[in-house]
Amino acid sequence: MNGEYWQPEIETMPREKLRQLQTEKLRRTIETALNSPFYGHRLGKLGITPQSINSVDDIRKIPFTTKQDLRDNYPFGLVAGNMKDAIRIHSSSGTTGHPTVVVYSRHDIDSWANMIARNMYMVGCRDTDVFQNSSGYGMFTGGLGFQYGAERLGATTVPAAAGNSKRQIMFICDFGTTCLHAIPSYAVRLAEVFKDEGIDPRSTRLHTLFIGAEPHTDEQRRRIEKLLGVKAYNSFGMTEMNGPGVAFECKQQDGMHLWEDNYIVEIVDPDTLEPVPDGEYGEMVLTTLDRTMMPILRYRTRDLTRIIPGKCACGRTHRRIDRIKGRTDDMFIIKGVNVFPMQVEKILAQFPVLGSNYLITLDTVDDNDIMTVEVELDDMRTDVYPELQKITRNIQRTLKDEILLTPKIKLVNKGSIPTSEGKAVRVKDLREGRGQNHAE
Amino acid sequence: MNGEYWQPEIETMPREKLRQLQTEKLRRTIETALNSPFYGHRLGKLGITPQSINSVDDIRKIPFTTKQDLRDNYPFGLVAGNMKDAIRIHSSSGTTGHPTVVVYSRHDIDSWANMIARNMYMVGCRDTDVFQNSSGYGMFTGGLGFQYGAERLGATTVPAAAGNSKRQIMFICDFGTTCLHAIPSYAVRLAEVFKDEGIDPRSTRLHTLFIGAEPHTDEQRRRIEKLLGVKAYNSFGMTEMNGPGVAFECKQQDGMHLWEDNYIVEIVDPDTLEPVPDGEYGEMVLTTLDRTMMPILRYRTRDLTRIIPGKCACGRTHRRIDRIKGRTDDMFIIKGVNVFPMQVEKILAQFPVLGSNYLITLDTVDDNDIMTVEVELDDMRTDVYPELQKITRNIQRTLKDEILLTPKIKLVNKGSIPTSEGKAVRVKDLREGRGQNHAE
């Protein structure tokens, strides 16, 4: 580390050299991937070997990998290393279909921690900072991911984990927290609780926020910055690609540098799957370049974004992606958790008293993101209040086990939820800046 | 590591050499501690320096440190190192009084991870094992403590975190979990859910359980072993002494080896504070020997145990402590969380509708530990059901913020809770093998 950069040579590497590095690392990645049952079969069939790659552009010879591929090969079909060398497993929420599983070697965990440290250093965090993490820990990558990265940087970490806003604020005040990792909706919530507690966040040492895992607009970011008196930096990551740390904003706050020494990024037209020119929106496709246990090649993220053309004033040569604009599937994110309507649907189907018609509404109430599931009762009398309460609680608990958060449940009479002619609208997103309705 | 032992030289060190090592490390610890405001003042006043220590027995020149000392010097009064070198903070639950805070340097975290790895290795865990951790993560030391230790060992870790039993069982089955860390009551709960799911735990690869953080009897351990078809090993630790890893059972399952290269253990009469002979019960007093950021000298743990006399068949020379038999204060442990009745009392006092009389009952229902708080209403009408429900929920939520678990609340009429002549009985523990009533 030196001045502005954590790893100056890598972060400011000339593009041509960076492409050479990518070519070499892609070859090594293919060599490793061939040891996994999944890629051994798929690439073997096509005769793809490290020698098939003469430049990064040859990546297009490799077929895409989809979430369905991960599900079909659950849990370890993509593991290329020896499981004896695995030191951690992370997974997405849920048991429906199958959760997405990622397996890490010690090298992979080290590489990931270094990536997070690089991001934190980039926006001015140093070993003198106190870093508080309000992510959930456990299988969710936002907890341990940032924990290891911040410790690598040498910051004093406060592993507060999710929830309990009063306690978060007590830690911020008492431990002199300077940097906080939070999902955007929770940052807004904290600002509210600061107000309730009669504490001005500006009177604390807090100066930097890392926000990610939830789509948000630049206006929302500016609002958070104003509410808490901090600079807020956007972060992109996903479990399949390790977790947080794939791309991160620099001090310019103008797009997220995607770390091209560790990932190859492509933006493709989601219909034709052909590459789109820089500056145009499309689906982001990512390839890992530094994973020894479970490399993933050309993963269709379903996230819509674009490459921001041009050089960044910060001097880093790694290209920038824009904020995530939406999804090409029906997944939505609430309180930092990825949810597919199918997960909700499969749980509801377990209750014989329920009909098959349901509607998920996402809304912001008092700066809190709320998920409401309206579902029609089949033919039961709807006036036995204690019984309805019991059913509601049961649904809530079962859904919580699946999606790891507790939605509001509204049981309604048969025929109450409008059915459209074509595809049923399953998700209504009324949250600011999100306004998408997902059809099934 | 070699055969039976992770660190053969240390684990089987002749007692005389071990005492020499302790003497040297105690001197270094005092030298470090003198840099903290708290010990600088307290030891300085008494003229205690490293030179005061000629043998381990000279530790008796040093005054005891109590939980109240930690509270009075919240948050960083015992920190002896430079905060720039701190990489993590853990703390106990709660905001009442002040939570207990421990600050760790990189050395301290490494030393702690090594201690956990030593424990796991001792009972047969190797880098080929899959280790699942059902502890809460975050500020609670059972999560990150075991995470770092198991990764140090090289096991494949599954950071499942607390709760969601169906998902825990899915991981055990799908990831081939062989070792599990759980509090005893949760291990029993998991056995129940296994049964509900129609899965025989003996059909999984699970063979080893680490149980701790909650007092339990040998009968309860045998029952857990039978229910899950595993060997279960008792673990002792506390946040003030890092967290888990202070003492651990070996394969003999006959007492927990307290790692004397890292801690000095004394057993004292809780009234006279004089040492009791080996084999006799008393309060355990612990001194850290390998912490650079925040050493603690002669900490009164309030835990009642004894040194088990004689040599252990395993060949380790570090002395063994017996199961914790009780406490010398009114703290109780439920679902692995330490709770002081005072924490509950201070929360209840925030609600004007409540009287000052309350009773906490701990009981086991359907293999689940339940905490019920009965509290008298002051003079409000007790028949407005929706209003009572609202108050109940408010109390529940506020208590959860404080003690991190959700108790059952029973609002009762004034005069319903019997008041005794002398000290009020605040806690009734009806759980198997715990049967203690705590007076205030």
PDB file of N, CA and C in Angstrom, chain A residues 316-375:
ATOM      1  N   ARG A 316      -7.172   4.920 -11.477  1.00  0.00           N
ATOM      2  CA  ARG A 316      -7.296   3.456 -11.593  1.00  0.00           C
ATOM      3  C   ARG A 316      -7.732   3.103 -13.014  1.00  0.00           C
ATOM      4  N   THR A 317      -7.177   2.018 -13.518  1.00  0.00           N
ATOM      5  CA  THR A 317      -7.439   1.654 -14.912  1.00  0.00           C
ATOM      6  C   THR A 317      -8.558   0.618 -15.047  1.00  0.00           C
ATOM      7  N   HIS A 318      -8.970   0.045 -13.945  1.00  0.00           N
ATOM      8  CA  HIS A 318     -10.040  -0.968 -13.999  1.00  0.00           C
ATOM      9  C   HIS A 318     -11.360  -0.282 -14.343  1.00  0.00           C
ATOM     10  N   ARG A 319     -12.088  -0.856 -15.302  1.00  0.00           N
ATOM     11  CA  ARG A 319     -13.276  -0.188 -15.811  1.00  0.00           C
ATOM     12  C   ARG A 319     -14.381  -0.111 -14.751  1.00  0.00           C
ATOM     13  N   ARG A 320     -15.276   0.852 -14.952  1.00  0.00           N
ATOM     14  CA  ARG A 320     -16.342   1.084 -13.981  1.00  0.00           C
ATOM     15  C   ARG A 320     -17.683   0.584 -14.503  1.00  0.00           C
ATOM     16  N   ILE A 321     -18.469  -0.022 -13.608  1.00  0.00           N
ATOM     17  CA  ILE A 321     -19.851  -0.338 -13.974  1.00  0.00           C
ATOM     18  C   ILE A 321     -20.763   0.688 -13.316  1.00  0.00           C
ATOM     19  N   ASP A 322     -21.922   0.878 -13.916  1.00  0.00           N
ATOM     20  CA  ASP A 322     -22.914   1.814 -13.384  1.00  0.00           C
ATOM     21  C   ASP A 322     -23.748   1.096 -12.315  1.00  0.00           C
ATOM     22  N   ARG A 323     -24.538   1.875 -11.559  1.00  0.00           N
ATOM     23  CA  ARG A 323     -25.459   1.255 -10.597  1.00  0.00           C
ATOM     24  C   ARG A 323     -26.305   0.200 -11.293  1.00  0.00           C
ATOM     25  N   ILE A 324     -26.696  -0.818 -10.547  1.00  0.00           N
ATOM     26  CA  ILE A 324     -27.566  -1.852 -11.105  1.00  0.00           C
ATOM     27  C   ILE A 324     -28.943  -1.226 -11.348  1.00  0.00           C
ATOM     28  N   LYS A 325     -29.416  -1.393 -12.605  1.00  0.00           N
ATOM     29  CA  LYS A 325     -30.630  -0.700 -13.034  1.00  0.00           C
ATOM     30  C   LYS A 325     -31.849  -1.596 -12.876  1.00  0.00           C
ATOM     31  N   GLY A 326     -31.628  -2.887 -12.809  1.00  0.00           N
ATOM     32  CA  GLY A 326     -32.754  -3.809 -12.688  1.00  0.00           C
ATOM     33  C   GLY A 326     -32.281  -5.222 -12.898  1.00  0.00           C
ATOM     34  N   ARG A 327     -33.220  -6.127 -13.076  1.00  0.00           N
ATOM     35  CA  ARG A 327     -32.904  -7.539 -13.225  1.00  0.00           C
ATOM     36  C   ARG A 327     -33.587  -8.077 -14.478  1.00  0.00           C
ATOM     37  N   THR A 328     -33.014  -9.120 -15.024  1.00  0.00           N
ATOM     38  CA  THR A 328     -33.672  -9.763 -16.163  1.00  0.00           C
ATOM     39  C   THR A 328     -34.513 -10.954 -15.698  1.00  0.00           C
ATOM     40  N   ASP A 329     -34.544 -11.199 -14.373  1.00  0.00           N
ATOM     41  CA  ASP A 329     -35.466 -12.214 -13.865  1.00  0.00           C
ATOM     42  C   ASP A 329     -36.347 -11.561 -12.811  1.00  0.00           C
ATOM     43  N   ASP A 330     -37.122 -12.345 -12.074  1.00  0.00           N
ATOM     44  CA  ASP A 330     -38.094 -11.770 -11.145  1.00  0.00           C
ATOM     45  C   ASP A 330     -37.570 -11.673  -9.714  1.00  0.00           C
ATOM     46  N   MET A 331     -36.268 -11.873  -9.527  1.00  0.00           N
ATOM     47  CA  MET A 331     -35.719 -11.746  -8.180  1.00  0.00           C
ATOM     48  C   MET A 331     -35.853 -10.310  -7.690  1.00  0.00           C
ATOM     49  N   PHE A 332     -36.187 -10.146  -6.411  1.00  0.00           N
ATOM     50  CA  PHE A 332     -36.136  -8.805  -5.839  1.00  0.00           C
ATOM     51  C   PHE A 332     -35.295  -8.842  -4.568  1.00  0.00           C
ATOM     52  N   ILE A 333     -34.863  -7.662  -4.137  1.00  0.00           N
ATOM     53  CA  ILE A 333     -34.000  -7.573  -2.961  1.00  0.00           C
ATOM     54  C   ILE A 333     -34.695  -6.727  -1.921  1.00  0.00           C
ATOM     55  N   ILE A 334     -34.862  -7.277  -0.741  1.00  0.00           N
ATOM     56  CA  ILE A 334     -35.440  -6.480   0.345  1.00  0.00           C
ATOM     57  C   ILE A 334     -34.607  -6.694   1.600  1.00  0.00           C
ATOM     58  N   LYS A 335     -34.286  -5.616   2.268  1.00  0.00           N
ATOM     59  CA  LYS A 335     -33.409  -5.637   3.445  1.00  0.00           C
ATOM     60  C   LYS A 335     -32.137  -6.429   3.163  1.00  0.00           C
ATOM     61  N   GLY A 336     -31.629  -6.280   1.950  1.00  0.00           N
ATOM     62  CA  GLY A 336     -30.366  -6.914   1.601  1.00  0.00           C
ATOM     63  C   GLY A 336     -30.475  -8.391   1.267  1.00  0.00           C
ATOM     64  N   VAL A 337     -31.686  -8.940   1.320  1.00  0.00           N
ATOM     65  CA  VAL A 337     -31.860 -10.368   1.054  1.00  0.00           C
ATOM     66  C   VAL A 337     -32.458 -10.562  -0.340  1.00  0.00           C
ATOM     67  N   ASN A 338     -31.875 -11.479  -1.102  1.00  0.00           N
ATOM     68  CA  ASN A 338     -32.398 -11.795  -2.427  1.00  0.00           C
ATOM     69  C   ASN A 338     -33.569 -12.764  -2.295  1.00  0.00           C
ATOM     70  N   VAL A 339     -34.695 -12.419  -2.908  1.00  0.00           N
ATOM     71  CA  VAL A 339     -35.875 -13.285  -2.808  1.00  0.00           C
ATOM     72  C   VAL A 339     -36.434 -13.542  -4.206  1.00  0.00           C
ATOM     73  N   PHE A 340     -36.745 -14.783  -4.491  1.00  0.00           N
ATOM     74  CA  PHE A 340     -37.473 -15.131  -5.702  1.00  0.00           C
ATOM     75  C   PHE A 340     -38.935 -15.401  -5.343  1.00  0.00           C
ATOM     76  N   PRO A 341     -39.904 -14.838  -6.113  1.00  0.00           N
ATOM     77  CA  PRO A 341     -41.318 -15.093  -5.807  1.00  0.00           C
ATOM     78  C   PRO A 341     -41.619 -16.595  -5.701  1.00  0.00           C
ATOM     79  N   MET A 342     -40.885 -17.412  -6.454  1.00  0.00           N
ATOM     80  CA  MET A 342     -41.107 -18.855  -6.415  1.00  0.00           C
ATOM     81  C   MET A 342     -40.882 -19.418  -5.010  1.00  0.00           C
ATOM     82  N   GLN A 343     -39.948 -18.826  -4.260  1.00  0.00           N
ATOM     83  CA  GLN A 343     -39.709 -19.300  -2.889  1.00  0.00           C
ATOM     84  C   GLN A 343     -40.952 -19.083  -2.029  1.00  0.00           C
ATOM     85  N   VAL A 344     -41.571 -17.907  -2.203  1.00  0.00           N
ATOM     86  CA  VAL A 344     -42.778 -17.592  -1.447  1.00  0.00           C
ATOM     87  C   VAL A 344     -43.906 -18.525  -1.881  1.00  0.00           C
ATOM     88  N   GLU A 345     -44.022 -18.707  -3.178  1.00  0.00           N
ATOM     89  CA  GLU A 345     -45.107 -19.512  -3.729  1.00  0.00           C
ATOM     90  C   GLU A 345     -45.051 -20.956  -3.205  1.00  0.00           C
ATOM     91  N   LYS A 346     -43.839 -21.517  -3.174  1.00  0.00           N
ATOM     92  CA  LYS A 346     -43.715 -22.914  -2.723  1.00  0.00           C
ATOM     93  C   LYS A 346     -44.067 -23.072  -1.243  1.00  0.00           C
ATOM     94  N   ILE A 347     -43.785 -22.065  -0.454  1.00  0.00           N
ATOM     95  CA  ILE A 347     -44.144 -22.124   0.968  1.00  0.00           C
ATOM     96  C   ILE A 347     -45.660 -22.024   1.121  1.00  0.00           C
ATOM     97  N   LEU A 348     -46.269 -21.071   0.408  1.00  0.00           N
ATOM     98  CA  LEU A 348     -47.722 -20.892   0.517  1.00  0.00           C
ATOM     99  C   LEU A 348     -48.450 -22.176   0.117  1.00  0.00           C
ATOM    100  N   ALA A 349     -47.891 -22.881  -0.863  1.00  0.00           N
ATOM    101  CA  ALA A 349     -48.532 -24.110  -1.362  1.00  0.00           C
ATOM    102  C   ALA A 349     -48.571 -25.204  -0.300  1.00  0.00           C
ATOM    103  N   GLN A 350     -47.754 -25.033   0.769  1.00  0.00           N
ATOM    104  CA  GLN A 350     -47.754 -26.051   1.832  1.00  0.00           C
ATOM    105  C   GLN A 350     -48.972 -25.924   2.754  1.00  0.00           C
ATOM    106  N   PHE A 351     -49.729 -24.808   2.626  1.00  0.00           N
ATOM    107  CA  PHE A 351     -50.864 -24.594   3.525  1.00  0.00           C
ATOM    108  C   PHE A 351     -52.170 -24.878   2.788  1.00  0.00           C
ATOM    109  N   PRO A 352     -52.855 -25.971   3.153  1.00  0.00           N
ATOM    110  CA  PRO A 352     -54.058 -26.373   2.418  1.00  0.00           C
ATOM    111  C   PRO A 352     -55.171 -25.327   2.472  1.00  0.00           C
ATOM    112  N   VAL A 353     -55.200 -24.488   3.521  1.00  0.00           N
ATOM    113  CA  VAL A 353     -56.288 -23.497   3.609  1.00  0.00           C
ATOM    114  C   VAL A 353     -56.104 -22.342   2.628  1.00  0.00           C
ATOM    115  N   LEU A 354     -54.931 -22.258   2.007  1.00  0.00           N
ATOM    116  CA  LEU A 354     -54.678 -21.125   1.107  1.00  0.00           C
ATOM    117  C   LEU A 354     -54.989 -21.469  -0.335  1.00  0.00           C
ATOM    118  N   GLY A 355     -55.472 -20.460  -1.061  1.00  0.00           N
ATOM    119  CA  GLY A 355     -55.641 -20.606  -2.498  1.00  0.00           C
ATOM    120  C   GLY A 355     -54.305 -20.371  -3.199  1.00  0.00           C
ATOM    121  N   SER A 356     -54.305 -20.358  -4.510  1.00  0.00           N
ATOM    122  CA  SER A 356     -53.030 -20.244  -5.213  1.00  0.00           C
ATOM    123  C   SER A 356     -52.739 -18.810  -5.652  1.00  0.00           C
ATOM    124  N   ASN A 357     -53.677 -17.911  -5.385  1.00  0.00           N
ATOM    125  CA  ASN A 357     -53.494 -16.527  -5.823  1.00  0.00           C
ATOM    126  C   ASN A 357     -52.841 -15.702  -4.708  1.00  0.00           C
ATOM    127  N   TYR A 358     -51.719 -15.024  -5.062  1.00  0.00           N
ATOM    128  CA  TYR A 358     -51.046 -14.221  -4.046  1.00  0.00           C
ATOM    129  C   TYR A 358     -50.394 -13.012  -4.694  1.00  0.00           C
ATOM    130  N   LEU A 359     -50.079 -12.031  -3.858  1.00  0.00           N
ATOM    131  CA  LEU A 359     -49.426 -10.814  -4.342  1.00  0.00           C
ATOM    132  C   LEU A 359     -48.433 -10.334  -3.288  1.00  0.00           C
ATOM    133  N   ILE A 360     -47.200 -10.101  -3.739  1.00  0.00           N
ATOM    134  CA  ILE A 360     -46.170  -9.581  -2.833  1.00  0.00           C
ATOM    135  C   ILE A 360     -46.046  -8.079  -3.067  1.00  0.00           C
ATOM    136  N   THR A 361     -46.208  -7.275  -2.031  1.00  0.00           N
ATOM    137  CA  THR A 361     -46.038  -5.832  -2.166  1.00  0.00           C
ATOM    138  C   THR A 361     -44.829  -5.386  -1.346  1.00  0.00           C
ATOM    139  N   LEU A 362     -43.968  -4.620  -1.990  1.00  0.00           N
ATOM    140  CA  LEU A 362     -42.797  -4.068  -1.303  1.00  0.00           C
ATOM    141  C   LEU A 362     -43.014  -2.572  -1.176  1.00  0.00           C
ATOM    142  N   ASP A 363     -42.898  -2.067   0.045  1.00  0.00           N
ATOM    143  CA  ASP A 363     -43.171  -0.648   0.225  1.00  0.00           C
ATOM    144  C   ASP A 363     -42.267  -0.085   1.316  1.00  0.00           C
ATOM    145  N   THR A 364     -42.139   1.225   1.317  1.00  0.00           N
ATOM    146  CA  THR A 364     -41.343   1.881   2.354  1.00  0.00           C
ATOM    147  C   THR A 364     -42.287   2.610   3.290  1.00  0.00           C
ATOM    148  N   VAL A 365     -42.299   2.221   4.560  1.00  0.00           N
ATOM    149  CA  VAL A 365     -43.159   2.852   5.551  1.00  0.00           C
ATOM    150  C   VAL A 365     -42.261   3.349   6.684  1.00  0.00           C
ATOM    151  N   ASP A 366     -42.360   4.637   6.989  1.00  0.00           N
ATOM    152  CA  ASP A 366     -41.484   5.219   8.029  1.00  0.00           C
ATOM    153  C   ASP A 366     -40.029   4.861   7.783  1.00  0.00           C
ATOM    154  N   ASP A 367     -39.588   5.000   6.563  1.00  0.00           N
ATOM    155  CA  ASP A 367     -38.191   4.711   6.215  1.00  0.00           C
ATOM    156  C   ASP A 367     -37.795   3.255   6.420  1.00  0.00           C
ATOM    157  N   ASN A 368     -38.783   2.401   6.537  1.00  0.00           N
ATOM    158  CA  ASN A 368     -38.527   0.984   6.731  1.00  0.00           C
ATOM    159  C   ASN A 368     -39.075   0.223   5.532  1.00  0.00           C
ATOM    160  N   ASP A 369     -38.284  -0.646   4.932  1.00  0.00           N
ATOM    161  CA  ASP A 369     -38.809  -1.438   3.826  1.00  0.00           C
ATOM    162  C   ASP A 369     -39.649  -2.590   4.368  1.00  0.00           C
ATOM    163  N   ILE A 370     -40.855  -2.697   3.842  1.00  0.00           N
ATOM    164  CA  ILE A 370     -41.812  -3.686   4.330  1.00  0.00           C
ATOM    165  C   ILE A 370     -42.206  -4.604   3.177  1.00  0.00           C
ATOM    166  N   MET A 371     -42.249  -5.896   3.456  1.00  0.00           N
ATOM    167  CA  MET A 371     -42.727  -6.858   2.463  1.00  0.00           C
ATOM    168  C   MET A 371     -44.047  -7.418   2.971  1.00  0.00           C
ATOM    169  N   THR A 372     -45.097  -7.273   2.169  1.00  0.00           N
ATOM    170  CA  THR A 372     -46.404  -7.797   2.546  1.00  0.00           C
ATOM    171  C   THR A 372     -46.808  -8.889   1.565  1.00  0.00           C
ATOM    172  N   VAL A 373     -47.253 -10.006   2.095  1.00  0.00           N
ATOM    173  CA  VAL A 373     -47.752 -11.084   1.234  1.00  0.00           C
ATOM    174  C   VAL A 373     -49.265 -11.176   1.439  1.00  0.00           C
ATOM    175  N   GLU A 374     -50.013 -10.841   0.401  1.00  0.00           N
ATOM    176  CA  GLU A 374     -51.454 -11.041   0.433  1.00  0.00           C
ATOM    177  C   GLU A 374     -51.740 -12.385  -0.195  1.00  0.00           C
ATOM    178  N   VAL A 375     -52.547 -13.191   0.465  1.00  0.00           N
ATOM    179  CA  VAL A 375     -52.842 -14.489  -0.131  1.00  0.00           C
ATOM    180  C   VAL A 375     -54.301 -14.832   0.135  1.00  0.00           C
TER     181      VAL A 375
END
